[in-house]
Short mmCIF file of C-alpha atoms in Angstrom, two decimals:
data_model
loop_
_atom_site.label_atom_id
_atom_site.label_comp_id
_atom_site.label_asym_id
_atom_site.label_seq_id
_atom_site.Cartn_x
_atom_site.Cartn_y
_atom_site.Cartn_z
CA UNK A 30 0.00 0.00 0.00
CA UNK A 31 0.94 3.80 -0.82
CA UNK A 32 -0.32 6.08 1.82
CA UNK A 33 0.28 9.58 0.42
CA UNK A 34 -0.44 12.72 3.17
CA UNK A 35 -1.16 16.14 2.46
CA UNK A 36 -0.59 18.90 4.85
CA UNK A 37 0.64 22.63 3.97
CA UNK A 38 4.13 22.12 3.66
CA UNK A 39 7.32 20.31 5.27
CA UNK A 40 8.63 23.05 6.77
CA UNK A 41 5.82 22.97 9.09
CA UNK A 42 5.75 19.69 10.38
CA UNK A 43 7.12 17.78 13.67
CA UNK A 44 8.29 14.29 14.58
CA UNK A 45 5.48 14.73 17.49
CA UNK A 46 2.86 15.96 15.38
CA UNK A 47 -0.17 13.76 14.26
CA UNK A 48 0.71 13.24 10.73
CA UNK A 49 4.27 12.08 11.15
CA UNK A 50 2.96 9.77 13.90
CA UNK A 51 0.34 8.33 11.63
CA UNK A 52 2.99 7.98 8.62
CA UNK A 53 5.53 6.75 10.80
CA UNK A 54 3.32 3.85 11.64
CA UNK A 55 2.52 3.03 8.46
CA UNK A 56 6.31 3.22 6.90
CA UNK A 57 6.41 0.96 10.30
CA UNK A 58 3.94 -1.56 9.31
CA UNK A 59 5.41 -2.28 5.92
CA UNK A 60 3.66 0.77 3.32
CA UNK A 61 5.21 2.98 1.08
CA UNK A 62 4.83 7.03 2.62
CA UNK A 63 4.77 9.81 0.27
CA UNK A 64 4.09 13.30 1.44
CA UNK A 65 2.59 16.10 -1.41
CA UNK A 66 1.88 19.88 -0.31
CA UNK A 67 -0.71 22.46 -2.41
CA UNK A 68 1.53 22.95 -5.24
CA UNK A 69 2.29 19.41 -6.15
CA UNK A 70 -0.55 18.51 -8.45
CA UNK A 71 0.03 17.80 -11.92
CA UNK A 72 -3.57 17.13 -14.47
CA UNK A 73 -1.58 15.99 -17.14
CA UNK A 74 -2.73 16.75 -21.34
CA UNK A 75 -4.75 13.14 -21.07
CA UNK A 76 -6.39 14.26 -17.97
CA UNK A 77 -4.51 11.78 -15.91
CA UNK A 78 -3.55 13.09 -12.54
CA UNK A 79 -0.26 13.54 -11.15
CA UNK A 80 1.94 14.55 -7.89
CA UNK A 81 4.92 15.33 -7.36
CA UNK A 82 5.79 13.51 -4.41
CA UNK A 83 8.53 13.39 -1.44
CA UNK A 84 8.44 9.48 -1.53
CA UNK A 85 9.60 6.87 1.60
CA UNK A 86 9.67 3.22 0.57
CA UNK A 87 8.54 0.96 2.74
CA UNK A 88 10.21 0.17 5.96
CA UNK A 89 9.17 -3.46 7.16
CA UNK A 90 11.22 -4.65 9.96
CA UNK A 91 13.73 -2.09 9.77
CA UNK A 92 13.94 -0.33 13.64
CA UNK A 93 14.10 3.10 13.04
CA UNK A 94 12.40 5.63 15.34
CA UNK A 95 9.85 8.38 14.41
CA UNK A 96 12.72 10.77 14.84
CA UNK A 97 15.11 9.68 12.44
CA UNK A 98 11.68 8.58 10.06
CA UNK A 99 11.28 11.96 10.13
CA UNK A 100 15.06 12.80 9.34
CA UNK A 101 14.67 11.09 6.13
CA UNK A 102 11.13 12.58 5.53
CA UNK A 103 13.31 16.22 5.85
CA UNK A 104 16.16 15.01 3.57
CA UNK A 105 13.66 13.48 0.86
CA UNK A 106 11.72 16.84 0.82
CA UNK A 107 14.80 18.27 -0.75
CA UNK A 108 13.59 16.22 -4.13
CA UNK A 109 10.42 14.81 -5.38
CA UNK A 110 9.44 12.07 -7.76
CA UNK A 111 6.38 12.51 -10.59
CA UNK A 112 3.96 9.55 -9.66
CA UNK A 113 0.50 8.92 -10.89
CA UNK A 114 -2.32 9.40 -8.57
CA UNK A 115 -3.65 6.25 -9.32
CA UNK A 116 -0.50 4.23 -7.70
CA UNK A 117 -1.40 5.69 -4.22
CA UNK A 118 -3.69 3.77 -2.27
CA UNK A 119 -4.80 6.32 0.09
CA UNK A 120 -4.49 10.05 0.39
CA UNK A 121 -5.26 11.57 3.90
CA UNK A 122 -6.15 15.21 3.99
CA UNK A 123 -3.97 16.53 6.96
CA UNK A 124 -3.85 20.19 5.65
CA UNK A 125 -5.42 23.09 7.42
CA UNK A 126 -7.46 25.40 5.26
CA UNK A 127 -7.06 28.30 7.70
CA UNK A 128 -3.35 28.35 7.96
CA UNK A 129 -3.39 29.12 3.91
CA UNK A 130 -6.31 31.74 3.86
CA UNK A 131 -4.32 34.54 4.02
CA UNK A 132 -0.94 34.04 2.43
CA UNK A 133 -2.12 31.51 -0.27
CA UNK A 134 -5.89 31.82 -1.14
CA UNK A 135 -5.38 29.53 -3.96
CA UNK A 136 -4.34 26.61 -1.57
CA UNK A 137 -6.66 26.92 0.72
CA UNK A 138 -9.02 24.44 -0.71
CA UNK A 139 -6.69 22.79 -3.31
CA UNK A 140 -6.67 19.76 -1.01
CA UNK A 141 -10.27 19.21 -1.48
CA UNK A 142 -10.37 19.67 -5.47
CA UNK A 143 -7.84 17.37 -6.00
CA UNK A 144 -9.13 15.19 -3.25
CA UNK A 145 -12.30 14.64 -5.22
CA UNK A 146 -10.08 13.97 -8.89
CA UNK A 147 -8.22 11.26 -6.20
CA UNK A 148 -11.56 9.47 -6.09
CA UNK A 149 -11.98 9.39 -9.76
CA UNK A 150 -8.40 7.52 -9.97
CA UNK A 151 -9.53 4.87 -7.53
CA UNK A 152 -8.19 6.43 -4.07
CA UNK A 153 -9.21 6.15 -0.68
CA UNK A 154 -9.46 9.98 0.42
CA UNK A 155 -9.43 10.55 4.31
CA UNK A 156 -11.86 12.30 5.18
CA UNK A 157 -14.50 13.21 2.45
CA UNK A 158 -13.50 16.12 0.27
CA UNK A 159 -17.13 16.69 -0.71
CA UNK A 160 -17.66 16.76 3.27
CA UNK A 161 -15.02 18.57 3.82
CA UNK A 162 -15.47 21.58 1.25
CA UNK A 163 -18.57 22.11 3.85
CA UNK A 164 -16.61 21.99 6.60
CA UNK A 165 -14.31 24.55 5.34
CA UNK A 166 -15.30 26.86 8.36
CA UNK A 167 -17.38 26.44 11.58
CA UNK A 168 -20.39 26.66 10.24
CA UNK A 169 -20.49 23.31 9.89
CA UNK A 170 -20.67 23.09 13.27
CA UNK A 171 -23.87 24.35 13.25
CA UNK A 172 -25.59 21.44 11.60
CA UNK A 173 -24.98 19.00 14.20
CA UNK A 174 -27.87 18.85 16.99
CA UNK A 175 -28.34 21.74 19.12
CA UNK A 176 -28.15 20.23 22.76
CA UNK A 177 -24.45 19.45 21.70
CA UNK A 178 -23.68 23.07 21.27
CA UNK A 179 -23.20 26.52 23.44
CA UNK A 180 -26.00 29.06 22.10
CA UNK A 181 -24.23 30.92 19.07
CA UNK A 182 -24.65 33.73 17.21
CA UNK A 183 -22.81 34.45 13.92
CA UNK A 184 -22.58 37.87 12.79
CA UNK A 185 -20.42 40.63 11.47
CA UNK A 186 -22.44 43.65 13.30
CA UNK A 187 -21.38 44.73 16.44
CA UNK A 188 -24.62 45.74 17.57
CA UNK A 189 -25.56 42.06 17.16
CA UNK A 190 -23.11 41.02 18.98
CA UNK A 191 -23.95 43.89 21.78
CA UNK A 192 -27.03 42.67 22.18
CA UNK A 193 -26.23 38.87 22.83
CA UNK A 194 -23.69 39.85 25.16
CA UNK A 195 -26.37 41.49 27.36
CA UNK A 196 -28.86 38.57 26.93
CA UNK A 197 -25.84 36.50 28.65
CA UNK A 198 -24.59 38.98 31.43
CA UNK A 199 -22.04 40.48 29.56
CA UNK A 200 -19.53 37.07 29.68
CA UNK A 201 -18.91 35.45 26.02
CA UNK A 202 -16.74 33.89 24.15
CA UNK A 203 -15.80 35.22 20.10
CA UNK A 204 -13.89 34.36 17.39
CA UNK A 205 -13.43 34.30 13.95
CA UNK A 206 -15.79 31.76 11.49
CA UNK A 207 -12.84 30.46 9.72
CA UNK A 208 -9.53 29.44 12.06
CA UNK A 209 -7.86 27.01 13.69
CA UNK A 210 -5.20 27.10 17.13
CA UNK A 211 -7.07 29.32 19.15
CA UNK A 212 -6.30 32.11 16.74
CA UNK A 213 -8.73 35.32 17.41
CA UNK A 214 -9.87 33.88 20.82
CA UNK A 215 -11.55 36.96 22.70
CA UNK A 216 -13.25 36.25 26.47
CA UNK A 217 -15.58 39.26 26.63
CA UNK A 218 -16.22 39.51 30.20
CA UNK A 219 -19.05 41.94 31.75
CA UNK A 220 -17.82 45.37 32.67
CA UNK A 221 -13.84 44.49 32.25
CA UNK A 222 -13.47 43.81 28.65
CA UNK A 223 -16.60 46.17 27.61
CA UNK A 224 -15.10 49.50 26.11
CA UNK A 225 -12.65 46.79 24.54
CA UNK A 226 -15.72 44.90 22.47
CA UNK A 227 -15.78 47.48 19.09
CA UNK A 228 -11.92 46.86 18.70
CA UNK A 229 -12.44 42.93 19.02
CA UNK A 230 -15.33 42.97 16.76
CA UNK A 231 -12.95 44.84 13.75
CA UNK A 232 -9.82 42.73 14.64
CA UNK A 233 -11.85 39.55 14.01
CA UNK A 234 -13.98 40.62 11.26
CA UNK A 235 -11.38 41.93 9.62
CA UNK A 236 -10.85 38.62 8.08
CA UNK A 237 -15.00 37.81 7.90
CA UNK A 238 -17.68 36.60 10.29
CA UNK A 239 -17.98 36.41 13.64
CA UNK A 240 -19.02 33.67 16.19
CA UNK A 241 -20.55 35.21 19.82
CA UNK A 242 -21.02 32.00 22.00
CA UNK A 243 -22.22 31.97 25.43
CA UNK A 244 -19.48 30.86 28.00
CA UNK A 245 -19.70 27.82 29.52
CA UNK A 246 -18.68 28.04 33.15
CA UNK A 247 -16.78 24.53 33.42
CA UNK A 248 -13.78 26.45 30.53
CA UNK A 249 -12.06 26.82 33.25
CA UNK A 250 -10.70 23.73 33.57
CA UNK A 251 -10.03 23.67 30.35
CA UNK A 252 -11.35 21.32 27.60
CA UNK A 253 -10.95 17.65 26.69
CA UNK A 254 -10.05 16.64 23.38
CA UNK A 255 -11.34 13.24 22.32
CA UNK A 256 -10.28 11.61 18.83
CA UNK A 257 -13.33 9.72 17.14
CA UNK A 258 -12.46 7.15 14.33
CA UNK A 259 -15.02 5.86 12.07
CA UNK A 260 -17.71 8.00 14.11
CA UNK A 261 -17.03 5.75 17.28
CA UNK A 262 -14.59 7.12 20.61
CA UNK A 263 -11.08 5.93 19.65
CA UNK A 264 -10.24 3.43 22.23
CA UNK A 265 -7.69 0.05 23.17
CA UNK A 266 -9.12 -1.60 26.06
CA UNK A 267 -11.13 0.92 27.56
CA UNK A 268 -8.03 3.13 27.39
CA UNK A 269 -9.42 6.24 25.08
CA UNK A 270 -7.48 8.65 22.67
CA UNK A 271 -8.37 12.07 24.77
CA UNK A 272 -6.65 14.59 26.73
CA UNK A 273 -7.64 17.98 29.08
CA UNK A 274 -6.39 20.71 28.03
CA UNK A 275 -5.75 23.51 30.24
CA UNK A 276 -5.12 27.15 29.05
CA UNK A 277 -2.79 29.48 30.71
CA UNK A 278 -3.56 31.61 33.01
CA UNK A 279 -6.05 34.02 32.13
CA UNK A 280 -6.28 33.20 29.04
CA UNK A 281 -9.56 31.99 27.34
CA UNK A 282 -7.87 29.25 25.09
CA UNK A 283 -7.50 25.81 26.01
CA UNK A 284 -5.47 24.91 22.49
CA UNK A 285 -2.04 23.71 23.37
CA UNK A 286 -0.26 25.80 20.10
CA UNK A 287 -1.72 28.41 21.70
CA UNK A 288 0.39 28.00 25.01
CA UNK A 289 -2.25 25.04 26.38
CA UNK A 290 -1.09 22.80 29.23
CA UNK A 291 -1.76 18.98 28.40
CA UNK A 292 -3.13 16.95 31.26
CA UNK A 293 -4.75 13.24 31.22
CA UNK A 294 -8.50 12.80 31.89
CA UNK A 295 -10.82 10.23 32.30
CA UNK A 296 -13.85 9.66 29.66
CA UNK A 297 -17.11 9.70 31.30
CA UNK A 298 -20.65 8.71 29.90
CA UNK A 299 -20.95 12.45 30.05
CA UNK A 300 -18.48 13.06 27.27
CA UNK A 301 -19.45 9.76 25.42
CA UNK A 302 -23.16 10.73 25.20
CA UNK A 303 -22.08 13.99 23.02
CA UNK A 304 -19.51 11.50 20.80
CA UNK A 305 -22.67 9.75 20.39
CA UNK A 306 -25.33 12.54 19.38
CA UNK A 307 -22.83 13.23 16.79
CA UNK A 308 -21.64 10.43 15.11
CA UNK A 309 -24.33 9.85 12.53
CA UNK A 310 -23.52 12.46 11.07
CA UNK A 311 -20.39 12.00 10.92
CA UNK A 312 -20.79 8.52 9.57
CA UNK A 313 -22.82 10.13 6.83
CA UNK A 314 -20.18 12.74 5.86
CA UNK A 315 -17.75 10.22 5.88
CA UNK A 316 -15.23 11.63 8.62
CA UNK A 317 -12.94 9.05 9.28
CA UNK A 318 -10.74 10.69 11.97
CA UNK A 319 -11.89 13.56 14.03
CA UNK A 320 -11.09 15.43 17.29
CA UNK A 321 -13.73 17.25 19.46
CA UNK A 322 -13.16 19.35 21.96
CA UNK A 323 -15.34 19.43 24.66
CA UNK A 324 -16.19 21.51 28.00
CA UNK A 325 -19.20 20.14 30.45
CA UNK A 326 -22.12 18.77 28.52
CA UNK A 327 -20.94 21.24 25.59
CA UNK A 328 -19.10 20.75 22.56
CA UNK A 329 -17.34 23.96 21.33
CA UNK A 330 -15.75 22.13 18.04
CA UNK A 331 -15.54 19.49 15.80
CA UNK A 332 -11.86 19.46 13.75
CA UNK A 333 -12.32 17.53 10.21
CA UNK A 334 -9.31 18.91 8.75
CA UNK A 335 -5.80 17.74 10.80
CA UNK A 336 -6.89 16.81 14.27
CA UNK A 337 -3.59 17.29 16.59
CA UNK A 338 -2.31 15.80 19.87
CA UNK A 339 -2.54 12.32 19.38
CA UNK A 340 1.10 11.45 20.64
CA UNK A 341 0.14 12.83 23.66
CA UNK A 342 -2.58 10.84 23.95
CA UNK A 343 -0.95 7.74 22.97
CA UNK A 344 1.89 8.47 25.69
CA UNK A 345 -0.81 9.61 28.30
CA UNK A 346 -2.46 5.89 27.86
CA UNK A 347 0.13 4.01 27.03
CA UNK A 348 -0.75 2.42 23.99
CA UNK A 349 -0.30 2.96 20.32
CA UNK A 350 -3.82 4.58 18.87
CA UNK A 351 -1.61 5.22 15.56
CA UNK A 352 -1.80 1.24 14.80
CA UNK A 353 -5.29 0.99 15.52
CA UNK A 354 -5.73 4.02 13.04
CA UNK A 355 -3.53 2.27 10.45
CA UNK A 356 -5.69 -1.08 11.10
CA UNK A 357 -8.82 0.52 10.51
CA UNK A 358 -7.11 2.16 6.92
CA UNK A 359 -6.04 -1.64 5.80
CA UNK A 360 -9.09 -2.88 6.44
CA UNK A 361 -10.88 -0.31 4.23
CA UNK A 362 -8.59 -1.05 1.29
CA UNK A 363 -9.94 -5.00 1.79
CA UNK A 364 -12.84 -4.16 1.80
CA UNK A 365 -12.63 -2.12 -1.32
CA UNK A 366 -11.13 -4.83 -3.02
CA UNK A 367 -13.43 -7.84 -2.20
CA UNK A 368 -16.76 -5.10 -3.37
CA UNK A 369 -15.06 -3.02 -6.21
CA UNK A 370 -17.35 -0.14 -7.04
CA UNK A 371 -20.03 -1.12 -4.29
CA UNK A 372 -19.30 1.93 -2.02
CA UNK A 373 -18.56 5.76 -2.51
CA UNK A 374 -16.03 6.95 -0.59
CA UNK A 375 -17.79 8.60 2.08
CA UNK A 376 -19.28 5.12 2.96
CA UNK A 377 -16.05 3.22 2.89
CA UNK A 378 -14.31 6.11 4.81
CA UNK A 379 -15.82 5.23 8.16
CA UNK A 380 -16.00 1.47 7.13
#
C-alpha cells in the first residue's frame, strides 16, 4: 500500500505531530509514505492526474524511530518524484485550510479539489472532500444537533453582537468563522473587557464573520479533546485517545499551540453521550478521523481537517492509537477490493 499525506508544507511539520505519527506507523507496518503539499498537483494533457511527491519506501522490519523517520522525511523533501495518482492507495487530507487563507488563497481548498479527482483515480481519500469543502469553516458546526452546542450567534455587526452579550450577562466567548489554534480567541467579560468589544469585533472581522457564543462556566478547567475514528470514541481496552487541556492563566484558550497545558482525563458517559449525538452524522459525511473538543455537557468544536495531539494521547495511555488508526485504513482497502465499485467513498471512509 501507498499512503500519500497532504498537509501545507514540510517546513511545518514535527516528529510529534499527528501526521508524522500516523505515517511513521505506516512506513512501520510495511507501506510505502509519500508526502505532497498544495503545489504538487500535476492534471496531465490526457487528464490523468499527477503529484509530485517526497516518496519513503517501505520500511518493514527495519527499527528506526519516528525521529530519524522523520530525518529522512526532511532530507527526501529536498527532491520529489512525478507519480500517478492512481498508484497511491490512500491520500489523507492533513492540511489546514485556515493556515493558507491569508498568504495563499489559492491553496486553501486545493486539497479538497484534488481530493475529489483522487476518487476518480480509484483512491481512498481521508476524510471526504465533498464533506469537507462544507466543513471549510465552523459553520459546519452548526448542523450538528443543538443540545451538543453553546448558544451561538454568527454575525459581522457589532450591535448584534452587543445585544447577545447582554442577553448573557455580559460574559462570552468570540472568534473568527474560519480558524484554527485558538487564533482570534476573545473572552468578553461583563464590565472588564466592555469598552474593549468594538476593537475585538474589527480585529476579528477583519478577516470575515464572527461567532458570539455563550461561555460555559466549566472552561475553566479547560477542555478535553477526544479523537473519534469511524464516528465511534477511539479506544484500546477501555483506554481512550483524549486529553484535558488547560489554558494558561487568564487566558480563554485551552489549544495547546496556543500556550495550552496537556493533562490526562478520564472519559465519562458524560463526554461519550455527546460523541454519540454526533456520530451519525459524521458517519454520513464520511469523517474518518476527528477530534472534538469538549467543556461540560458542551461541545465547542468538531476538527475535520488535521486533528492534533494524538502522541500525547498515545503516551498519556500508554498504547499505540496510531496502529489501531492504520488497522482501521487496511481494512478499508480490503474491503474495497473484495466489493469493487459497491461503495462511494464517504461510505467506505468510516468502514
Amino acid at each position: 500500500m501507498m499512503i500519500a499525506f497532504f498537509v501545507n508544507s514540510l517546513d511545518s511539520e514535527y516528529p510529534r505531530y499527528t501526521t508524522t505519527v500516523l505515517a511513521h506507523e505506516a512506513w512501520r507496518r510495511g507501506h510505502d509514505v509519500c508526502y505532497v503539499t498544495p503545489g504538487d498537483f500535476v492534471v496531465s494533457p490526457d487528464d490523468s492526474l499527477q503529484v509530485h511527491a517526497r516518496v519513503i519506501p517501505a520500511g518493514k522490519g527495519k527499527a528506526r524511530s519516528r525521529d530519524d523517520f522523520f530525518k529522512q522525511l526532511k532530507t527526501a523533501g529536498k527532491k520529489t518524484k512525478l507519480i500517478s495518482m492512481a498508484d497511491i492507495d490512500v491520500l489523507m487530507l492533513r492540511n489546514d485550510p485556515a493556515n493558507d487563507a491569508a498568504k495563499r488563497p489559492w491553496a486553501e481548498n486545493i486539497g479538497i479539489q484534488f481530493g475529489r479527482r483522487a476518487i476518480e483515480a480509484g483512491v481512498l481519500v481521508l476524510n471526504d472532500p465533498d464533506s469537507l469543502s462544507l466543513a471549510i469553516n465552523k459553520l459546519y458546526f452548526q448542523s450538528f444537533p443543538r443540545e451538543v452546542r453553546a448558544e451561538t450567534l454568527i454575525t459581522r455587526n457589532a450591535s448584534d453582537i452587543k445585544a447577545f452579550a447582554r442577553k448573557h450577562g455580559g460574559k462570552i466567548v468570540l472568534k473568527p468563522l474560519q480558524g484554527s489554534g485558538g487564533q482570534g480567541v476573545f473572552l468578553l467579560n461583563g464590565g472588564k473587557t466592555k469598552g474593549n468589544l468594538n476593537q475585538m469585533v474589527e480585529a476579528i472581522s477583519r478577516d470575515g464573520y464572527l461567532i458570539a457564543q455563550t461561555y460555559v462556566p466549566e472552561a475553566d478547567k479547560g477542555d478535553i479533546r477526544l479523537f473519534l475514528m469511524n464516528g465511534w470514541p477511539l479506544q484500546i481496552d477501555g483506554k481512550y485517545a483524549a486529553m484535558r487541556r488547560v489554558g494558561a492563566e487568564d487566558d480563554v484558550r485551552s489549544n495547546i499551540h496556543a500556550g495550552g497545558e496537556a493533562k490526562a482525563v478520564k472519559i465519562t458517559d458524560r463526554e461519550l453521550r455527546l460523541a454519540e449525538l454526533i456520530r451519525p452524522k459524521l458517519q454520513a459525511d464520511g469523517m474518518f478521523l476527528v477530534g472534538i473538543d469538549i467543556i461540560g455537557d458542551t461541545i465547542l468544536e468538531v476538527n475535520v481537517f488535521s486533528p492534533g495531539n494524538l502522541f500525547t494521547c498515545s503516551e498519556m495511555a500508554g498504547v499505540s492509537f496510531a496502529d489501531l488508526i492504520l488497522q482501521s485504513i487496511e481494512r478499508k482497502l480490503q474491503i474495497r477490493d473484495q466489493f469493487p465499485g459497491q461503495f462511494t467513498n464517504a461510505q467506505l471512509a468510516v468502514m
